[in-house]
Amino acid sequence: MTPSLPDILVGNFLCMAEPPPPESAGEFMAGKVGVVALLSLLAAQEAERGPSARVWENAAIRAVLTDAAEAYGDAFAEAGAGVDTDFTLGALDRANAALRRSLIALHEAVETAGDVVRDHAILRLYGQMADARRLDMPPLPGR
């Protein structure tokens, strides 16, 4: 499971809103605060870069699907049709999930057909997608 940005922020809130029991003082509480701080930093990166990464990724997948339609069937043209019009994270993620399922189906068809050129193009896209969604870990204090 990949938690969404709102899930992470709500989790941080719930973690910090509940008063700690006396036995969780000291190092345990410091660790808890450190984890919440790290998640908050990663969430900030996601809030900054996430929407543009999703818009780019959705367009890139649509282009691959549309390009493959002639060779692999109209279902991929249909899957690749459209553009993002709702730019909320939830809407972008729903569109992305559907597009990824279609991309996986196309990749399976490409591998079965032995289409090495298109296979490598899809593999490059996977790498670009991972890079676009990369979150940078900060240096940890005291390390």
PDB file of C-alpha atoms in Angstrom:
ATOM      1  CA  MET A   1       0.000   0.000   0.000  1.00  0.00           C
ATOM      2  CA  THR A   2       1.199   3.458  -0.848  1.00  0.00           C
ATOM      3  CA  PRO A   3      -0.369   6.007   1.458  1.00  0.00           C
ATOM      4  CA  SER A   4      -1.596   9.199  -0.122  1.00  0.00           C
ATOM      5  CA  LEU A   5      -0.440  12.624   0.969  1.00  0.00           C
ATOM      6  CA  PRO A   6      -3.678  13.255   2.908  1.00  0.00           C
ATOM      7  CA  ASP A   7      -3.304   9.844   4.623  1.00  0.00           C
ATOM      8  CA  ILE A   8       0.207  10.740   5.788  1.00  0.00           C
ATOM      9  CA  LEU A   9      -0.827  14.152   7.078  1.00  0.00           C
ATOM     10  CA  VAL A  10      -3.850  12.752   8.937  1.00  0.00           C
ATOM     11  CA  GLY A  11      -1.609  10.055  10.428  1.00  0.00           C
ATOM     12  CA  ASN A  12       0.844  12.692  11.608  1.00  0.00           C
ATOM     13  CA  PHE A  13      -1.992  14.655  13.170  1.00  0.00           C
ATOM     14  CA  LEU A  14      -3.397  11.603  14.971  1.00  0.00           C
ATOM     15  CA  CYS A  15       0.061  10.617  16.177  1.00  0.00           C
ATOM     16  CA  MET A  16       0.767  14.011  17.681  1.00  0.00           C
ATOM     17  CA  ALA A  17      -2.745  14.934  18.867  1.00  0.00           C
ATOM     18  CA  GLU A  18      -3.016  12.062  21.320  1.00  0.00           C
ATOM     19  CA  PRO A  19      -1.280  12.785  24.621  1.00  0.00           C
ATOM     20  CA  PRO A  20       1.463  10.250  25.266  1.00  0.00           C
ATOM     21  CA  PRO A  21       1.265   7.863  28.208  1.00  0.00           C
ATOM     22  CA  PRO A  22       3.903   8.423  30.904  1.00  0.00           C
ATOM     23  CA  GLU A  23       5.883   5.351  29.870  1.00  0.00           C
ATOM     24  CA  SER A  24       6.465   6.788  26.401  1.00  0.00           C
ATOM     25  CA  ALA A  25       8.521   9.713  27.583  1.00  0.00           C
ATOM     26  CA  GLY A  26      12.189  10.052  26.763  1.00  0.00           C
ATOM     27  CA  GLU A  27      13.736   8.288  23.809  1.00  0.00           C
ATOM     28  CA  PHE A  28      10.475   6.708  22.631  1.00  0.00           C
ATOM     29  CA  MET A  29       8.794  10.116  22.379  1.00  0.00           C
ATOM     30  CA  ALA A  30      11.860  11.617  20.699  1.00  0.00           C
ATOM     31  CA  GLY A  31      11.781   8.809  18.149  1.00  0.00           C
ATOM     32  CA  LYS A  32       8.076   9.330  17.557  1.00  0.00           C
ATOM     33  CA  VAL A  33       8.599  13.044  16.959  1.00  0.00           C
ATOM     34  CA  GLY A  34      11.505  12.258  14.620  1.00  0.00           C
ATOM     35  CA  VAL A  35       9.378   9.905  12.518  1.00  0.00           C
ATOM     36  CA  VAL A  36       6.551  12.443  12.312  1.00  0.00           C
ATOM     37  CA  ALA A  37       9.060  15.144  11.323  1.00  0.00           C
ATOM     38  CA  LEU A  38      10.536  12.939   8.586  1.00  0.00           C
ATOM     39  CA  LEU A  39       7.104  12.034   7.238  1.00  0.00           C
ATOM     40  CA  SER A  40       6.174  15.713   7.253  1.00  0.00           C
ATOM     41  CA  LEU A  41       9.275  16.587   5.256  1.00  0.00           C
ATOM     42  CA  LEU A  42       8.569  13.858   2.706  1.00  0.00           C
ATOM     43  CA  ALA A  43       4.920  14.967   2.550  1.00  0.00           C
ATOM     44  CA  ALA A  44       6.060  18.518   1.810  1.00  0.00           C
ATOM     45  CA  GLN A  45       8.129  17.244  -1.121  1.00  0.00           C
ATOM     46  CA  GLU A  46       5.153  15.260  -2.371  1.00  0.00           C
ATOM     47  CA  ALA A  47       2.885  18.313  -2.093  1.00  0.00           C
ATOM     48  CA  GLU A  48       5.416  20.359  -4.066  1.00  0.00           C
ATOM     49  CA  ARG A  49       6.267  17.872  -6.829  1.00  0.00           C
ATOM     50  CA  GLY A  50       3.498  15.280  -6.780  1.00  0.00           C
ATOM     51  CA  PRO A  51       0.822  16.933  -8.901  1.00  0.00           C
ATOM     52  CA  SER A  52       3.186  17.893 -11.738  1.00  0.00           C
ATOM     53  CA  ALA A  53       4.752  14.411 -11.683  1.00  0.00           C
ATOM     54  CA  ARG A  54       1.310  12.834 -12.013  1.00  0.00           C
ATOM     55  CA  VAL A  55       0.239  15.137 -14.861  1.00  0.00           C
ATOM     56  CA  TRP A  56       3.483  14.394 -16.727  1.00  0.00           C
ATOM     57  CA  GLU A  57       3.242  10.659 -16.037  1.00  0.00           C
ATOM     58  CA  ASN A  58      -0.384  10.426 -17.176  1.00  0.00           C
ATOM     59  CA  ALA A  59       0.454  12.235 -20.430  1.00  0.00           C
ATOM     60  CA  ALA A  60       3.526  10.045 -21.026  1.00  0.00           C
ATOM     61  CA  ILE A  61       1.549   6.827 -20.493  1.00  0.00           C
ATOM     62  CA  ARG A  62      -1.240   8.079 -22.761  1.00  0.00           C
ATOM     63  CA  ALA A  63       1.329   8.781 -25.491  1.00  0.00           C
ATOM     64  CA  VAL A  64       2.788   5.254 -25.228  1.00  0.00           C
ATOM     65  CA  LEU A  65      -0.667   3.671 -25.309  1.00  0.00           C
ATOM     66  CA  THR A  66      -1.804   5.757 -28.271  1.00  0.00           C
ATOM     67  CA  ASP A  67       1.410   5.043 -30.157  1.00  0.00           C
ATOM     68  CA  ALA A  68       0.945   1.295 -29.646  1.00  0.00           C
ATOM     69  CA  ALA A  69      -2.718   1.214 -30.673  1.00  0.00           C
ATOM     70  CA  GLU A  70      -2.092   0.529 -34.341  1.00  0.00           C
ATOM     71  CA  ALA A  71       0.079  -2.496 -33.591  1.00  0.00           C
ATOM     72  CA  TYR A  72      -1.725  -3.801 -30.496  1.00  0.00           C
ATOM     73  CA  GLY A  73      -5.376  -2.834 -30.813  1.00  0.00           C
ATOM     74  CA  ASP A  74      -7.927  -0.094 -30.366  1.00  0.00           C
ATOM     75  CA  ALA A  75      -8.322  -0.867 -26.671  1.00  0.00           C
ATOM     76  CA  PHE A  76      -4.992   0.869 -26.106  1.00  0.00           C
ATOM     77  CA  ALA A  77      -6.127   3.877 -28.161  1.00  0.00           C
ATOM     78  CA  GLU A  78      -9.221   4.131 -25.973  1.00  0.00           C
ATOM     79  CA  ALA A  79      -7.149   3.777 -22.799  1.00  0.00           C
ATOM     80  CA  GLY A  80      -4.762   6.462 -24.018  1.00  0.00           C
ATOM     81  CA  ALA A  81      -7.483   8.914 -25.018  1.00  0.00           C
ATOM     82  CA  GLY A  82      -8.309  11.914 -22.906  1.00  0.00           C
ATOM     83  CA  VAL A  83      -6.493  14.480 -20.836  1.00  0.00           C
ATOM     84  CA  ASP A  84      -6.441  15.355 -17.172  1.00  0.00           C
ATOM     85  CA  THR A  85      -9.013  18.019 -16.305  1.00  0.00           C
ATOM     86  CA  ASP A  86      -9.345  17.500 -12.546  1.00  0.00           C
ATOM     87  CA  PHE A  87      -6.004  18.254 -10.930  1.00  0.00           C
ATOM     88  CA  THR A  88      -6.773  17.095  -7.400  1.00  0.00           C
ATOM     89  CA  LEU A  89      -4.382  14.405  -6.193  1.00  0.00           C
ATOM     90  CA  GLY A  90      -7.235  11.932  -5.853  1.00  0.00           C
ATOM     91  CA  ALA A  91      -8.435  12.441  -9.428  1.00  0.00           C
ATOM     92  CA  LEU A  92      -4.911  12.345 -10.831  1.00  0.00           C
ATOM     93  CA  ASP A  93      -4.204   9.133  -8.893  1.00  0.00           C
ATOM     94  CA  ARG A  94      -7.410   7.475 -10.133  1.00  0.00           C
ATOM     95  CA  ALA A  95      -6.560   8.334 -13.735  1.00  0.00           C
ATOM     96  CA  ASN A  96      -2.980   7.186 -13.146  1.00  0.00           C
ATOM     97  CA  ALA A  97      -4.087   3.832 -11.734  1.00  0.00           C
ATOM     98  CA  ALA A  98      -6.242   3.121 -14.802  1.00  0.00           C
ATOM     99  CA  LEU A  99      -3.451   4.197 -17.143  1.00  0.00           C
ATOM    100  CA  ARG A 100      -0.892   2.046 -15.314  1.00  0.00           C
ATOM    101  CA  ARG A 101      -3.146  -1.018 -15.622  1.00  0.00           C
ATOM    102  CA  SER A 102      -3.369  -0.398 -19.367  1.00  0.00           C
ATOM    103  CA  LEU A 103       0.387   0.132 -19.601  1.00  0.00           C
ATOM    104  CA  ILE A 104       1.001  -3.158 -17.805  1.00  0.00           C
ATOM    105  CA  ALA A 105      -1.390  -4.935 -20.201  1.00  0.00           C
ATOM    106  CA  LEU A 106       0.427  -3.366 -23.141  1.00  0.00           C
ATOM    107  CA  HIS A 107       3.797  -4.352 -21.694  1.00  0.00           C
ATOM    108  CA  GLU A 108       2.619  -7.955 -21.374  1.00  0.00           C
ATOM    109  CA  ALA A 109       1.465  -7.918 -25.016  1.00  0.00           C
ATOM    110  CA  VAL A 110       4.756  -6.358 -26.126  1.00  0.00           C
ATOM    111  CA  GLU A 111       6.805  -8.979 -24.284  1.00  0.00           C
ATOM    112  CA  THR A 112       4.681 -11.789 -25.719  1.00  0.00           C
ATOM    113  CA  ALA A 113       5.157 -10.395 -29.232  1.00  0.00           C
ATOM    114  CA  GLY A 114       8.916 -10.037 -28.722  1.00  0.00           C
ATOM    115  CA  ASP A 115       8.746  -6.337 -29.617  1.00  0.00           C
ATOM    116  CA  VAL A 116      12.147  -5.377 -28.195  1.00  0.00           C
ATOM    117  CA  VAL A 117      12.060  -1.731 -29.291  1.00  0.00           C
ATOM    118  CA  ARG A 118       8.712  -1.032 -27.628  1.00  0.00           C
ATOM    119  CA  ASP A 119       9.698  -3.139 -24.595  1.00  0.00           C
ATOM    120  CA  HIS A 120      12.779  -0.966 -24.066  1.00  0.00           C
ATOM    121  CA  ALA A 121      10.717   2.205 -24.521  1.00  0.00           C
ATOM    122  CA  ILE A 122       8.311   1.045 -21.805  1.00  0.00           C
ATOM    123  CA  LEU A 123      11.188   0.107 -19.501  1.00  0.00           C
ATOM    124  CA  ARG A 124      12.694   3.577 -20.001  1.00  0.00           C
ATOM    125  CA  LEU A 125       9.313   5.099 -19.163  1.00  0.00           C
ATOM    126  CA  TYR A 126       9.187   3.084 -15.922  1.00  0.00           C
ATOM    127  CA  GLY A 127      12.572   4.549 -14.950  1.00  0.00           C
ATOM    128  CA  GLN A 128      11.461   8.084 -15.813  1.00  0.00           C
ATOM    129  CA  MET A 129       8.272   7.577 -13.799  1.00  0.00           C
ATOM    130  CA  ALA A 130      10.242   6.436 -10.760  1.00  0.00           C
ATOM    131  CA  ASP A 131      12.606   9.384 -11.084  1.00  0.00           C
ATOM    132  CA  ALA A 132       9.723  11.872 -11.365  1.00  0.00           C
ATOM    133  CA  ARG A 133       8.221  10.559  -8.126  1.00  0.00           C
ATOM    134  CA  ARG A 134      11.498  10.348  -6.222  1.00  0.00           C
ATOM    135  CA  LEU A 135      11.528  11.817  -2.728  1.00  0.00           C
ATOM    136  CA  ASP A 136      14.846  12.892  -1.254  1.00  0.00           C
ATOM    137  CA  MET A 137      15.755  11.720   2.220  1.00  0.00           C
ATOM    138  CA  PRO A 138      17.253  14.507   4.293  1.00  0.00           C
ATOM    139  CA  PRO A 139      20.489  14.015   6.180  1.00  0.00           C
ATOM    140  CA  LEU A 140      19.648  12.736   9.622  1.00  0.00           C
ATOM    141  CA  PRO A 141      20.793  14.829  12.575  1.00  0.00           C
ATOM    142  CA  GLY A 142      23.718  13.456  14.535  1.00  0.00           C
ATOM    143  CA  ARG A 143      24.774  11.099  11.732  1.00  0.00           C
TER     144      ARG A 143
END
